[in-house]
CSV table of C-alpha atoms in Angstrom, one decimal:
chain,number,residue,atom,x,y,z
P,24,UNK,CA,34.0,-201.2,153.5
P,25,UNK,CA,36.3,-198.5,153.9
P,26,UNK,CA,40.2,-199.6,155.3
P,27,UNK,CA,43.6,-198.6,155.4
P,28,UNK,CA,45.8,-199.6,152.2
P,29,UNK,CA,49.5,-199.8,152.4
P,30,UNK,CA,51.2,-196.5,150.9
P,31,UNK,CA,54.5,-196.2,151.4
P,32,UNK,CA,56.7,-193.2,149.9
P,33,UNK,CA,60.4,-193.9,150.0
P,34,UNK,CA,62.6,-192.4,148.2
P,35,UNK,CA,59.3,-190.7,146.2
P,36,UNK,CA,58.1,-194.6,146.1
P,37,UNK,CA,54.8,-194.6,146.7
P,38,UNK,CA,52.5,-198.0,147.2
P,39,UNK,CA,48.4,-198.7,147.0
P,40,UNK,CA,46.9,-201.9,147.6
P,41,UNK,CA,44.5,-203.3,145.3
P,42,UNK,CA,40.7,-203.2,146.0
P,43,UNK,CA,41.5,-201.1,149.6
P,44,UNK,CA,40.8,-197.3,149.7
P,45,UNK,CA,42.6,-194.8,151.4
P,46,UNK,CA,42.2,-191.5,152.2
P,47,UNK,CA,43.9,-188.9,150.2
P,48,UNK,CA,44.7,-186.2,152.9
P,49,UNK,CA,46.5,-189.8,154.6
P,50,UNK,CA,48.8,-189.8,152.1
P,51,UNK,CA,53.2,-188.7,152.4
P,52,UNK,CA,52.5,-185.8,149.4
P,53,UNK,CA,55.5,-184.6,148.1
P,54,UNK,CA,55.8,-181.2,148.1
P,55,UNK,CA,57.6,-180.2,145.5
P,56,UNK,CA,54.6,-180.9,142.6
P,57,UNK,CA,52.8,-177.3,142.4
P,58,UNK,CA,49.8,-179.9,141.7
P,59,UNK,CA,47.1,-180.3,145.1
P,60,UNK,CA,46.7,-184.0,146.2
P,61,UNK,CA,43.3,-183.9,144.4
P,62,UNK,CA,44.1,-182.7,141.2
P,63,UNK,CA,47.7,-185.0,141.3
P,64,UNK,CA,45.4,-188.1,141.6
P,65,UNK,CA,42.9,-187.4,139.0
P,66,UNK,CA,46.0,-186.9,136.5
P,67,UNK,CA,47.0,-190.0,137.6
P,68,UNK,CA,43.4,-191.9,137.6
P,69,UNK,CA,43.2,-190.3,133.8
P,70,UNK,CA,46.9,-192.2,133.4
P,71,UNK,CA,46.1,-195.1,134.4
P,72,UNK,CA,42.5,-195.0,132.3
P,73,UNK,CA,44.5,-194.4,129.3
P,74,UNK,CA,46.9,-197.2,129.7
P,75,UNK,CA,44.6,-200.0,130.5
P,76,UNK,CA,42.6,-198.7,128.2
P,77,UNK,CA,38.1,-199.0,128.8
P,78,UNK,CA,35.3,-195.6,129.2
P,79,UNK,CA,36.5,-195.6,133.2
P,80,UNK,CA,39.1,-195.3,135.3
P,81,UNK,CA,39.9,-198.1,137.2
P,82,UNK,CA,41.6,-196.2,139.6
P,83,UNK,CA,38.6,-195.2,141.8
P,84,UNK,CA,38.6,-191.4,143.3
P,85,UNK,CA,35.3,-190.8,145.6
P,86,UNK,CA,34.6,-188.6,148.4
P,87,UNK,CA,38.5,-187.9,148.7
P,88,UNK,CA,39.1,-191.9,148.9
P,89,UNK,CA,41.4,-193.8,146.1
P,90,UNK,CA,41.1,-197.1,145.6
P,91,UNK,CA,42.7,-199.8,142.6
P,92,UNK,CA,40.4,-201.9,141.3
P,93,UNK,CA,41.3,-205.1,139.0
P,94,UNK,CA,44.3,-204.0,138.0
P,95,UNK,CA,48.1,-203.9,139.7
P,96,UNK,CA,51.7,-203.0,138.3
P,97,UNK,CA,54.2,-200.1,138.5
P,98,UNK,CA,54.0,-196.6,136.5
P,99,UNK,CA,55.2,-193.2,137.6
P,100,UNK,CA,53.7,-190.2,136.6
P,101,UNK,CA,55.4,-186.0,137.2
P,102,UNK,CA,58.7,-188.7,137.9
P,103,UNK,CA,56.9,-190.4,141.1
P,104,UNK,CA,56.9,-194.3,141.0
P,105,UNK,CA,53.7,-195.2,141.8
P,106,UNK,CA,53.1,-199.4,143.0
P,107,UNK,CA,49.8,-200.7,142.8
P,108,UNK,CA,50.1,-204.0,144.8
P,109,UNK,CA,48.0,-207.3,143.7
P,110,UNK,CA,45.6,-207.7,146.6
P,111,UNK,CA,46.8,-211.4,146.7
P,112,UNK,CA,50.0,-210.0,147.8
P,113,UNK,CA,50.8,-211.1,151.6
P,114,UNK,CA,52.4,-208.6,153.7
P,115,UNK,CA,55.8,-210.3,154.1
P,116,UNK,CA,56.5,-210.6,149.8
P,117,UNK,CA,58.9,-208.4,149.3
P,118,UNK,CA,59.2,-209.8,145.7
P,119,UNK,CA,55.8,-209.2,144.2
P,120,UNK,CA,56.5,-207.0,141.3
P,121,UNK,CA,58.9,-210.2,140.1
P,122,UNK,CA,55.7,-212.5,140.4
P,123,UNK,CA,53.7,-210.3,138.5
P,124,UNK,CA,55.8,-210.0,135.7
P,125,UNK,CA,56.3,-214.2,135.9
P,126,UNK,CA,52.4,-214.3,135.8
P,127,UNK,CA,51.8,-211.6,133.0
P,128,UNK,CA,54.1,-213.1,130.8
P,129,UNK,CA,53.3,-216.6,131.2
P,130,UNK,CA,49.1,-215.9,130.6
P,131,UNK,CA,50.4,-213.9,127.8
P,132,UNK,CA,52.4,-216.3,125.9
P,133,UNK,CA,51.6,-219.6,127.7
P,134,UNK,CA,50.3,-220.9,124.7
P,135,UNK,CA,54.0,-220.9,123.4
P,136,UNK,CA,55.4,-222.0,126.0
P,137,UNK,CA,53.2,-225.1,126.6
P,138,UNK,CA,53.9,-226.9,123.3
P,139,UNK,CA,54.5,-230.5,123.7
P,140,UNK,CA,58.2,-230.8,123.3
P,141,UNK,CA,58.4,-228.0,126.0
P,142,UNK,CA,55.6,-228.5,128.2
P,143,UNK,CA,56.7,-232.2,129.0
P,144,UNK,CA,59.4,-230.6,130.9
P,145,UNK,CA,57.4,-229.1,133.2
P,146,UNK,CA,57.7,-232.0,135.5
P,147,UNK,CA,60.7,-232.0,135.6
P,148,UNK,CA,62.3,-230.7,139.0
P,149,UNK,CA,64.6,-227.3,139.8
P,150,UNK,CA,62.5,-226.2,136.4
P,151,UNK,CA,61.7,-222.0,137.0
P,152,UNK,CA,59.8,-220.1,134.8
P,153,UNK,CA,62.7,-218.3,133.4
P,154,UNK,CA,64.1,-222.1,132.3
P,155,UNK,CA,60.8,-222.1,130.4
P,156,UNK,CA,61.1,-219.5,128.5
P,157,UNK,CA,64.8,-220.2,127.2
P,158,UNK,CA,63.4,-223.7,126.1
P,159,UNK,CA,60.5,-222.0,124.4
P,160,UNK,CA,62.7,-219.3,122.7
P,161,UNK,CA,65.6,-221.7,121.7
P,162,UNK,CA,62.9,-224.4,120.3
P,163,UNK,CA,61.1,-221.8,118.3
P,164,UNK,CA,63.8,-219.8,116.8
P,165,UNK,CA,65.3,-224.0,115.4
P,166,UNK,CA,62.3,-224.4,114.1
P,167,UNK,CA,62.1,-220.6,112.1
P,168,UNK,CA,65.7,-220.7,111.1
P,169,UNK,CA,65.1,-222.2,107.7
P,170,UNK,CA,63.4,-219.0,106.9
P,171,UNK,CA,66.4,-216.0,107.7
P,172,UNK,CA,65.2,-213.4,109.7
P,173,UNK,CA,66.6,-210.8,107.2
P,174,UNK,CA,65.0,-207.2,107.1
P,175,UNK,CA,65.7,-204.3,105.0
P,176,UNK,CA,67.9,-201.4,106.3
P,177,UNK,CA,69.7,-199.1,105.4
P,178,UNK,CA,73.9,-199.3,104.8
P,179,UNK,CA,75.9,-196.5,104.1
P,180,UNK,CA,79.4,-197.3,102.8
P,181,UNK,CA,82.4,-195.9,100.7
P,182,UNK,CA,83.2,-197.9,97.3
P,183,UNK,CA,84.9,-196.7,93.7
P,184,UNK,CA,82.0,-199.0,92.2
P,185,UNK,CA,78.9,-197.8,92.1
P,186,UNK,CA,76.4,-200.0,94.4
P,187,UNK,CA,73.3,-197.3,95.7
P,188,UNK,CA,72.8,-194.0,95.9
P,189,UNK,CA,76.2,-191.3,95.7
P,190,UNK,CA,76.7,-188.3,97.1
P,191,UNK,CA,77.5,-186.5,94.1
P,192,UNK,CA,78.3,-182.9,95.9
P,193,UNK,CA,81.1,-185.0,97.0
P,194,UNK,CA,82.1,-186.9,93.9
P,195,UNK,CA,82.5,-183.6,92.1
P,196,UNK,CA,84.0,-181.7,94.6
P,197,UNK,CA,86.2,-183.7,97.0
P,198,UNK,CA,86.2,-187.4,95.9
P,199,UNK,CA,87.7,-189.3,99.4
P,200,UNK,CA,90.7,-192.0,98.8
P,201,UNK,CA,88.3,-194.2,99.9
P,202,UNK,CA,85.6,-194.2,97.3
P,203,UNK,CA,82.5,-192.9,96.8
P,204,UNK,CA,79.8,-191.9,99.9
P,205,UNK,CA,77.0,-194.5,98.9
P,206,UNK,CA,73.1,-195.2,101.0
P,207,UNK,CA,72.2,-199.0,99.7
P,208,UNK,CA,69.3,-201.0,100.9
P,209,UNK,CA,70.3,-204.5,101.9
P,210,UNK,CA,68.5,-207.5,103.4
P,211,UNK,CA,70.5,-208.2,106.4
P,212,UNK,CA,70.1,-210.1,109.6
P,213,UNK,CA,71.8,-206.8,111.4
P,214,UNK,CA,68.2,-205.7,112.1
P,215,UNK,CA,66.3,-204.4,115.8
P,216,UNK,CA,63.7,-207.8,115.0
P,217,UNK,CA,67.3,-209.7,115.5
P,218,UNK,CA,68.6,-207.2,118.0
P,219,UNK,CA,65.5,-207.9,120.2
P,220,UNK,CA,65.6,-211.4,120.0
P,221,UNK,CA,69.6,-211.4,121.1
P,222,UNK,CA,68.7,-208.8,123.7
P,223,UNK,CA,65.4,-211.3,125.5
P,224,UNK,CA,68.1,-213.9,124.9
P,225,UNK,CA,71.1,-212.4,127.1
P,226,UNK,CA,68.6,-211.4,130.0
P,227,UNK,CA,67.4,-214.8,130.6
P,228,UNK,CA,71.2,-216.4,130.3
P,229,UNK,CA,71.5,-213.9,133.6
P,230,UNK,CA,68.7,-215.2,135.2
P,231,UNK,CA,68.5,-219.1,134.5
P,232,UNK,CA,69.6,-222.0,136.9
P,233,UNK,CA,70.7,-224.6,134.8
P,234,UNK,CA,73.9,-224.5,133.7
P,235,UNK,CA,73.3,-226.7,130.7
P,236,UNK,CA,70.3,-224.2,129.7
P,237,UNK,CA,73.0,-221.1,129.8
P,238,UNK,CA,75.6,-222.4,128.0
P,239,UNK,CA,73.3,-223.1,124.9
P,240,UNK,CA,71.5,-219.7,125.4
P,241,UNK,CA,75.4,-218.3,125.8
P,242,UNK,CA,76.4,-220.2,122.5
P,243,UNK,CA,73.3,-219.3,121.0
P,244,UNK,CA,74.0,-215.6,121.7
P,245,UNK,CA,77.6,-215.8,120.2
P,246,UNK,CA,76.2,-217.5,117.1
P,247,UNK,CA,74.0,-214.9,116.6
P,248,UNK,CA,77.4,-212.5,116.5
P,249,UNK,CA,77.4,-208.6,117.5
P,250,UNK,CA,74.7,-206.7,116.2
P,251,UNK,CA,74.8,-202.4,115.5
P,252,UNK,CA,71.3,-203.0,115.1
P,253,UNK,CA,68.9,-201.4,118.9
P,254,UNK,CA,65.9,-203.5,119.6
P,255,UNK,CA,62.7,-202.1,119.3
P,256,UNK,CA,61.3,-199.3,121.5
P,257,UNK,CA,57.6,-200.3,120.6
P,258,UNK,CA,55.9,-203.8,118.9
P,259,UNK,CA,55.8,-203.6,115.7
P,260,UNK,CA,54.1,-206.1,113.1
P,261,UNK,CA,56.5,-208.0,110.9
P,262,UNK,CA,55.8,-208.3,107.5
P,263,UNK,CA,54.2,-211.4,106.2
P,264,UNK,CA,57.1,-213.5,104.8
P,265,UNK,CA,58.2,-212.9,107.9
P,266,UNK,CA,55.0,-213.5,109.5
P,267,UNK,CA,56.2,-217.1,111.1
P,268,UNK,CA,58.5,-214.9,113.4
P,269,UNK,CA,55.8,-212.7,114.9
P,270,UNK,CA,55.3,-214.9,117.5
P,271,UNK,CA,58.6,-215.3,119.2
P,272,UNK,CA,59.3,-211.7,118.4
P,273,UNK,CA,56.3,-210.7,120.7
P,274,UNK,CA,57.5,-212.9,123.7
P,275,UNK,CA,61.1,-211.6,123.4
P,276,UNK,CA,59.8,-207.9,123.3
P,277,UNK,CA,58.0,-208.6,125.9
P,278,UNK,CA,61.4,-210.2,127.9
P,279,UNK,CA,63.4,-207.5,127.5
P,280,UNK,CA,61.4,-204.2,127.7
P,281,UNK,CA,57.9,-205.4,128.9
P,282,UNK,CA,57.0,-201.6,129.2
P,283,UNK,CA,59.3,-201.0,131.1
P,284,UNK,CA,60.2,-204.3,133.1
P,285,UNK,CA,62.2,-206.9,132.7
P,286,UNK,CA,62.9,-209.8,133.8
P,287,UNK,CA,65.9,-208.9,135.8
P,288,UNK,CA,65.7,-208.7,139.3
P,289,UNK,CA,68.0,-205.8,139.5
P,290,UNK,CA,66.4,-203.6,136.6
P,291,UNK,CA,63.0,-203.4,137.3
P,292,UNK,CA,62.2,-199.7,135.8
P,293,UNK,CA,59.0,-197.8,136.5
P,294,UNK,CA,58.3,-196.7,133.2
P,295,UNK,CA,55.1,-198.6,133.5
P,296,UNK,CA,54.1,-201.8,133.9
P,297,UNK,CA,50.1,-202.5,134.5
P,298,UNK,CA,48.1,-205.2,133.9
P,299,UNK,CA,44.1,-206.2,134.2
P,300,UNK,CA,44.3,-208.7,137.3
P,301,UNK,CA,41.3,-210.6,136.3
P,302,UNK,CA,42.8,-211.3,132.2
P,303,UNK,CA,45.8,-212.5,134.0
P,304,UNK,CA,44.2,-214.6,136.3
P,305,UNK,CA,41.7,-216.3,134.1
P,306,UNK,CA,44.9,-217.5,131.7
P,307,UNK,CA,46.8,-218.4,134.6
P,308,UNK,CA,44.2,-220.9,135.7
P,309,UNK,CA,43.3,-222.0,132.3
P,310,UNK,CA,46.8,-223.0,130.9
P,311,UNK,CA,47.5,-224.9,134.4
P,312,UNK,CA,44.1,-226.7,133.9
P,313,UNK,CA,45.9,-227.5,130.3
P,314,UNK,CA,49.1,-228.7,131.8
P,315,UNK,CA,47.4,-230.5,134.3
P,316,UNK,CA,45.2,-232.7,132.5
P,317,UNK,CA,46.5,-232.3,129.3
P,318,UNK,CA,45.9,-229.8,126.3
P,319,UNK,CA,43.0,-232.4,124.5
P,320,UNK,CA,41.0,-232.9,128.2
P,321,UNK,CA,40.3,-228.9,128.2
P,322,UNK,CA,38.0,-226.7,126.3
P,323,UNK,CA,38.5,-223.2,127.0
P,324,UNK,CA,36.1,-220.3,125.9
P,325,UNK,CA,34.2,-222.7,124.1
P,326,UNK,CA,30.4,-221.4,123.6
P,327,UNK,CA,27.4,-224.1,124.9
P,328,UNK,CA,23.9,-223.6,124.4
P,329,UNK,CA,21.7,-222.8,127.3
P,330,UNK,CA,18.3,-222.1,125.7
P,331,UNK,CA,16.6,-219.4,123.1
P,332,UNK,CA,14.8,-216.8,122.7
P,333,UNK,CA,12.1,-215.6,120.9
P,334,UNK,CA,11.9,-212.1,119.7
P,335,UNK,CA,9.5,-211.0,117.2
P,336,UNK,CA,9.0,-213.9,115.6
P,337,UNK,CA,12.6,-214.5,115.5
P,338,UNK,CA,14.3,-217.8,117.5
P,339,UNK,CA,18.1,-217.8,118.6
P,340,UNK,CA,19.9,-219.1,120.7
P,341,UNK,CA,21.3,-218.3,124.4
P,342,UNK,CA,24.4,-219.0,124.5
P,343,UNK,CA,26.8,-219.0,127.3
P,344,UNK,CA,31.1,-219.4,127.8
P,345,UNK,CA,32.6,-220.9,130.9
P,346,UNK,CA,36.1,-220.3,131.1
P,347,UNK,CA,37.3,-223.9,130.9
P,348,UNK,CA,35.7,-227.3,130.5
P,349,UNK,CA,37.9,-229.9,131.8
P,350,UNK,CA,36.9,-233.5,130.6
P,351,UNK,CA,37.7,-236.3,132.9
P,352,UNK,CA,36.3,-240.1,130.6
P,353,UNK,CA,33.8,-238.3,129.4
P,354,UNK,CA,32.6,-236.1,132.4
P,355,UNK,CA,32.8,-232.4,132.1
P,356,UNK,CA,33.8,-230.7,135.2
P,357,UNK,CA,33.2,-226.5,134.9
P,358,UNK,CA,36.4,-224.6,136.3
P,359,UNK,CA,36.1,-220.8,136.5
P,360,UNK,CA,38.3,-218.3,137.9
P,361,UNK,CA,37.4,-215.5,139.6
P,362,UNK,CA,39.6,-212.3,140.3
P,363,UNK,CA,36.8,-209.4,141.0
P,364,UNK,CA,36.5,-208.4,144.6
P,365,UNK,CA,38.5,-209.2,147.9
P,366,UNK,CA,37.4,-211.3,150.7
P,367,UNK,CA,37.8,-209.0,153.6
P,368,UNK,CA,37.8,-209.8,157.2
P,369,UNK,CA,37.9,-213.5,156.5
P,370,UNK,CA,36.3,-215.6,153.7
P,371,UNK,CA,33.1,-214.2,152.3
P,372,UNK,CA,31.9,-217.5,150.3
P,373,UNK,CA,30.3,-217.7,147.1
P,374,UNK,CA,28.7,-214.6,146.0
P,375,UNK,CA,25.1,-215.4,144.5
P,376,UNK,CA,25.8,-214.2,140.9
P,377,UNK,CA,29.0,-216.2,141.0
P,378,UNK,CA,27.0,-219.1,142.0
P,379,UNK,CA,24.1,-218.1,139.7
P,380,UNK,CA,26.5,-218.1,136.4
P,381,UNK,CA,28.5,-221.4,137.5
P,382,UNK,CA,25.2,-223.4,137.3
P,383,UNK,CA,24.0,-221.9,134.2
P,384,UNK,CA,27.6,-223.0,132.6
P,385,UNK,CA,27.1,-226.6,134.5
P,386,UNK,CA,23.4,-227.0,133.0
P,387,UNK,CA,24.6,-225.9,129.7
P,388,UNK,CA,27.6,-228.9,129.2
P,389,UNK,CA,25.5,-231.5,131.8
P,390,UNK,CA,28.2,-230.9,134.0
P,391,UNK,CA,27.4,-232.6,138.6
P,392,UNK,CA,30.8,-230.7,139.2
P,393,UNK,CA,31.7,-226.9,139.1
P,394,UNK,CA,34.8,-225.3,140.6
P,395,UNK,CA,35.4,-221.3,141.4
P,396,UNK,CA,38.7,-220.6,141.5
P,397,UNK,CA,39.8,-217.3,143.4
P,398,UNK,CA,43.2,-215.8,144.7
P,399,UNK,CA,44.3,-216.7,148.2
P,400,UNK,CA,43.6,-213.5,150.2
P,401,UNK,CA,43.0,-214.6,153.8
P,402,UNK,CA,45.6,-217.3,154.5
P,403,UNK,CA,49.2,-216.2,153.9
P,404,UNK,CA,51.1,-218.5,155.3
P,405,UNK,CA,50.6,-221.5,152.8
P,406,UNK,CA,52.9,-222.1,150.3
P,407,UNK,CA,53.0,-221.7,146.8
P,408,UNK,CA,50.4,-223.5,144.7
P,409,UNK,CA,48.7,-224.6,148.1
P,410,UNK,CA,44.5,-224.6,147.4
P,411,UNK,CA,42.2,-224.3,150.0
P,412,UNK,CA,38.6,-225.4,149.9
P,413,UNK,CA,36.4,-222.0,150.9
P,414,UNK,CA,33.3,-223.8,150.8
P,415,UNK,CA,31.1,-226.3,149.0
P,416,UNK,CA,27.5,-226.0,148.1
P,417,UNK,CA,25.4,-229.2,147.1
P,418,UNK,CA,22.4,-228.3,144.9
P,419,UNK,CA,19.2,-231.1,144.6
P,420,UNK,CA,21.5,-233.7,145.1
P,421,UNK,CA,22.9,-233.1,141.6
P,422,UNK,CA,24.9,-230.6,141.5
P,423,UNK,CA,28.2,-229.8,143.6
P,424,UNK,CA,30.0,-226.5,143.8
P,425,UNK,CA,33.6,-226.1,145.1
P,426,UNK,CA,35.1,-222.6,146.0
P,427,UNK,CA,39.2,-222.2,146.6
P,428,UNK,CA,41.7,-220.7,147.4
P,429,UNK,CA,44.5,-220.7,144.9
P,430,UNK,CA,48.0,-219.4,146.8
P,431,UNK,CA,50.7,-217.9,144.2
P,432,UNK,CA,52.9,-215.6,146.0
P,433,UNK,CA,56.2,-216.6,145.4
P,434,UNK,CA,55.3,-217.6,141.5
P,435,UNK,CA,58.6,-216.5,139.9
P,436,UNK,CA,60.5,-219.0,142.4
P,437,UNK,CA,62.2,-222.8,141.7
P,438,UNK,CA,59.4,-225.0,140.9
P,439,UNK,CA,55.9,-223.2,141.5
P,440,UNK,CA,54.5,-223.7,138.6
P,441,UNK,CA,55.3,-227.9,138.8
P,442,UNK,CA,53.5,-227.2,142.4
P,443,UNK,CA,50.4,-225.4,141.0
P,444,UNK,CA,50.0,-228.1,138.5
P,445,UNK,CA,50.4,-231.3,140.7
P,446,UNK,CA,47.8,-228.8,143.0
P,447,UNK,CA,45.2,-228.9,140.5
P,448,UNK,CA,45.7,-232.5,139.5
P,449,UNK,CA,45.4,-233.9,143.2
P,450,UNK,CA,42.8,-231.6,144.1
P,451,UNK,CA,39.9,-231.1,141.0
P,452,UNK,CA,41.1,-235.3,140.5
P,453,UNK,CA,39.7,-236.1,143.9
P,454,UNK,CA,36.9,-233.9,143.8
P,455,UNK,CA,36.0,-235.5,140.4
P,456,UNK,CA,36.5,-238.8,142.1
P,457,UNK,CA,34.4,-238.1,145.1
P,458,UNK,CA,31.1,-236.4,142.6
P,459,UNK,CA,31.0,-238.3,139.3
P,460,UNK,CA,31.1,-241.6,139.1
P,461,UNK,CA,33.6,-243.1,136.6
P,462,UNK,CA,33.0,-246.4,134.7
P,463,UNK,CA,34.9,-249.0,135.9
C-alpha cells in the first residue's frame, strides 16, 4: 500500500521514512544538481546498495516511487544529507538518529558490554547507555594493561650518536649544531590504536552523568598523557600479540567515528551512518533476553533438529535456528524478533509464515510457549521499554503464541535499557507462569 513518507529538505536535509514510498516528482529537488530526480535517486539507490552491502538495493525505486526497506541511518551523497528514519520512529522524536546510534552500538558490542562485573550494574538506577560503555572500556583496558599497547612507528630525531637511519646529504654537506637528521623505528605507546582509544575516551567523559564515572574517565585520559599520534580513519586488524586489544579497539572506533557519527549530541556528521534494521533488532532483543534472565538461561542461534531428509539414498538432518531459547526450570520458551514489514493502519497480527516458522522452532526444542517480538509502530504514546500484547494464538491446546509490541524510542535516554529489561522479565515471566507449569 502506497502512502505518504515524511521528506523534509531543510537546509538541503532531506528525510524518508522507512518501509513508506513516496513519489519522486513529490519531492523538494534541489536544483542546483545537473542530475534529473530519477537518475539522482538511482545514484543514490546504487550508494546505499554498496554500503550495506547484498545483489539489491534496498532502497526500492518502482514506477517513479522510493521506498527504504530494512535499513535506516544518515549518508549524503553530491553533498545532500540524506535521513532514512526507522519506521519505529514516532512523529514527535526529534532525537532518533541518537537512539539509533545507542541501539547500533549496543547490538554491536553488547557482548562486551554485558560481562558480569559490568552487566550487574545494569540495575542500578540513573545508569544510561553512555555510563555503560565507560565501565566497559575502563574494565577492559585494566584488565589488557599488563600487556602495553605499544606499536611500531616511525621517529625522526636529531642526535651526534648514531641510532637509525642518517641523512648523509646532510652529514657531508651541512652537519646541524644539533646532530645528525635520523628515521628510527620504535615501539611506542604514541600510536593512532592509543590515540583512538584516548579519543572514544574523551567523548563519552562529555556525555556521562555520573560524576564519579567522569572523573575516572578524566583521570584515565590524563594518565594516558598527550598523544601526536591521529586515531584511525578506518578499522584496521591489530597484530596478534596484540590481538587481546582488538576487541576494545573495535568498540572505541566505533565511539568516536562510527562512520561518521558519534556519540555526541552536537556532532552528529552525515558522512554516513546506515545500518540493517532487522541485525540490529534481533541483537537488541537477544542481549536483553540475556540480561533479563541471565547469560546461562539463554541459547541464542543455537541449531535443533526438526526432522531429515532423504535424498538419494542419503539421510540428513533438518535443521532449524530460533533466535533465542530462553530456559525457565527447565522449560524452553522460543523468543524471536521480528523487524521486516510495518503494521499499517493499525496492527496487522501474525503473518502466517511468521507463525508457520515459530512453531517449527517450538516443535523442534518441545517448547508450549513462543513469543514474536516486533517494533512498536502503532502506539506512540507509551513509554520506553513499554510491551504490548498484539495478539495471542492457542494451537490444539498445546501450543501458545504471543505477539508484541516492543516500544524503544527514547533508547539513548536515563534508564531505558534497566526499563526494557525489567519489561521482559515481568512480561515473558508471567506469560511463562500463566502456560507452563512449573514444579513446585
Amino acid at each position: 500500500m502506497l502512502g505518504c513518507s515524511r521528506w523534509r529538505c531543510l537546509n538541503l536535509a532531506a528525510q524518508l521514512q522507512e518501509w513508506q514510498s513516496t513519489s519522486i516528482d513529490s519531492l523538494d529537488f534541489p536544483e542546483v544538481f545537473n542530475l534529473s530526480r530519477v537518475k539522482y535517486f538511482n545514484n543514490l539507490a546504487e550508494h546505499v546498495r554498496l554500503y550495506l552491502g547484498g545483489r539489491s538495493s534496498p532502497l526500492e525505486i518502482s514506477n517513479n516511487f522510493i521506498m527504504p526497506k530494512g535499513f535506516a541511518g544518515i549518508t549524503v551523497l553530491d553533498g545532500m544529507p540524506i535521513e532514512f528514519v526507522p519506521k519505529y520512529v514516532s512523529p514527535q522524536n526529534t532525537n532518533w538518529k541518537d537512539d539509533l546510534l545507542y541501539l547500533s552500538v549496543f547490538s554491536k558490542h553488547g557482548h562486551l558490554l554485558l560481562n558480569d562485573r559490568i552487566g550487574s550494574h545494569v540495575s542500578e538506577t540513573n545508569k544510561d547507555l553512555n555510563s555503560l560503555i565507560a565501565e566497559s572500556i575502563l574494565e577492559m583496558y585494566a584488565k589488557n594493561r599488563r600487556n602495553p599497547l605499544r606499536q611500531r612507528v616511525k621517529r625522526t630525531f636529531r642526535d651526534f650518536s648514531y641510532e637509525g637511519d642518517i641523512d648523509f646529504e646532510e652529514y657531508m654537506l651541512a652537519p646541524s649544531f644539533d646532530g645528525f637528521l635520523q628515521d628510527s623505528y620504535v615501539f611506542s605507546l604514541d600510536n593512532p590504536i592509543q590515540a583512538t582509544i584516548k579519543k572514544a575516551i574523551d567523548t563519552l567523559s562529555v556525555n556521562v552523568r555520573d560524576p564519579s564515572l567522569k572523573l575516572k574517565l578524566n583521570l584515565f585520559s590524563a594518565q594516558i598523557g598527550r598523544l601526536h599520534s591521529k586515531s584511525t580513519k578506518r578499522k584496521i586488524r591489530l597484530p596478534n600479540r596484540l590481538k587481546r586489544w582488538q576487541a576494545l579497539y573495535d568498540l572505541c572506533f566505533d565511539i568516536c567515528d562510527a562512520n561518521g557519527v558519534t556519540l555526541r549530541k552536537e556532532s552528529v556528521s552525515v558522512r554516513g551512518f546506515l545500518v540493517n534494521m532487522w541485525q540490529v533488532w534481533e541483537e537488541l532483543i537477544s542481549k536483553c533476553l540475556s540480561l533479563a534472565f541471565g547469560f546461562n538461561a539463554v541459547k541464542h542461534q543455537s541449531s535443533h533438529v526438526i526432522g531429515s531428509r532423504s535424498k538419494f539414498n542419503r539421510i540428513s538432518s533438518v535443521c532449524v535456528v530460533p533466535d533465542s531459547v530462553l530456559y525457565l526450570n527447565g522449560k524452553p520458551v522460543v523468543v524471536d524478533a521480528k523487524y521486516k514489514g510495518k503494521f499499517t493502519g493499525g496492527d496487522q497480527g501474525v503473518s502466517a509464515a511468521d507463525l508457520y516458522e515459530l512453531m517449527a522452532f517450538m516443535s523442534s526444542v518441545d517448547s508450549e510457549l513462543g513469543i514474536l517480538i516486533y517494533p512498536e509502530t502503532v502506539d506512540f504514546d507509551t513509554s520506553t521499554g513499554n510491551l504490548r500484547v498484539i495478539e495471542t494464538i492457542k494451537i490444539t491446546d498445546k501450543y501458545q503464541i504471543v505477539a508484541v509490541a516492543l516500544q524503544i524510542n527514547g533508547f539513548a535516554s536515563t534508564n531505558a535499557l534497566i526499563t526494557i529489561v525489567d519489561s521482559f522479565r515481568e512480561l515473558i515471566g508471567s506469560l511463562a507462569d500463566e502456560v507452563i507449569v512449573r514444579p513446585l
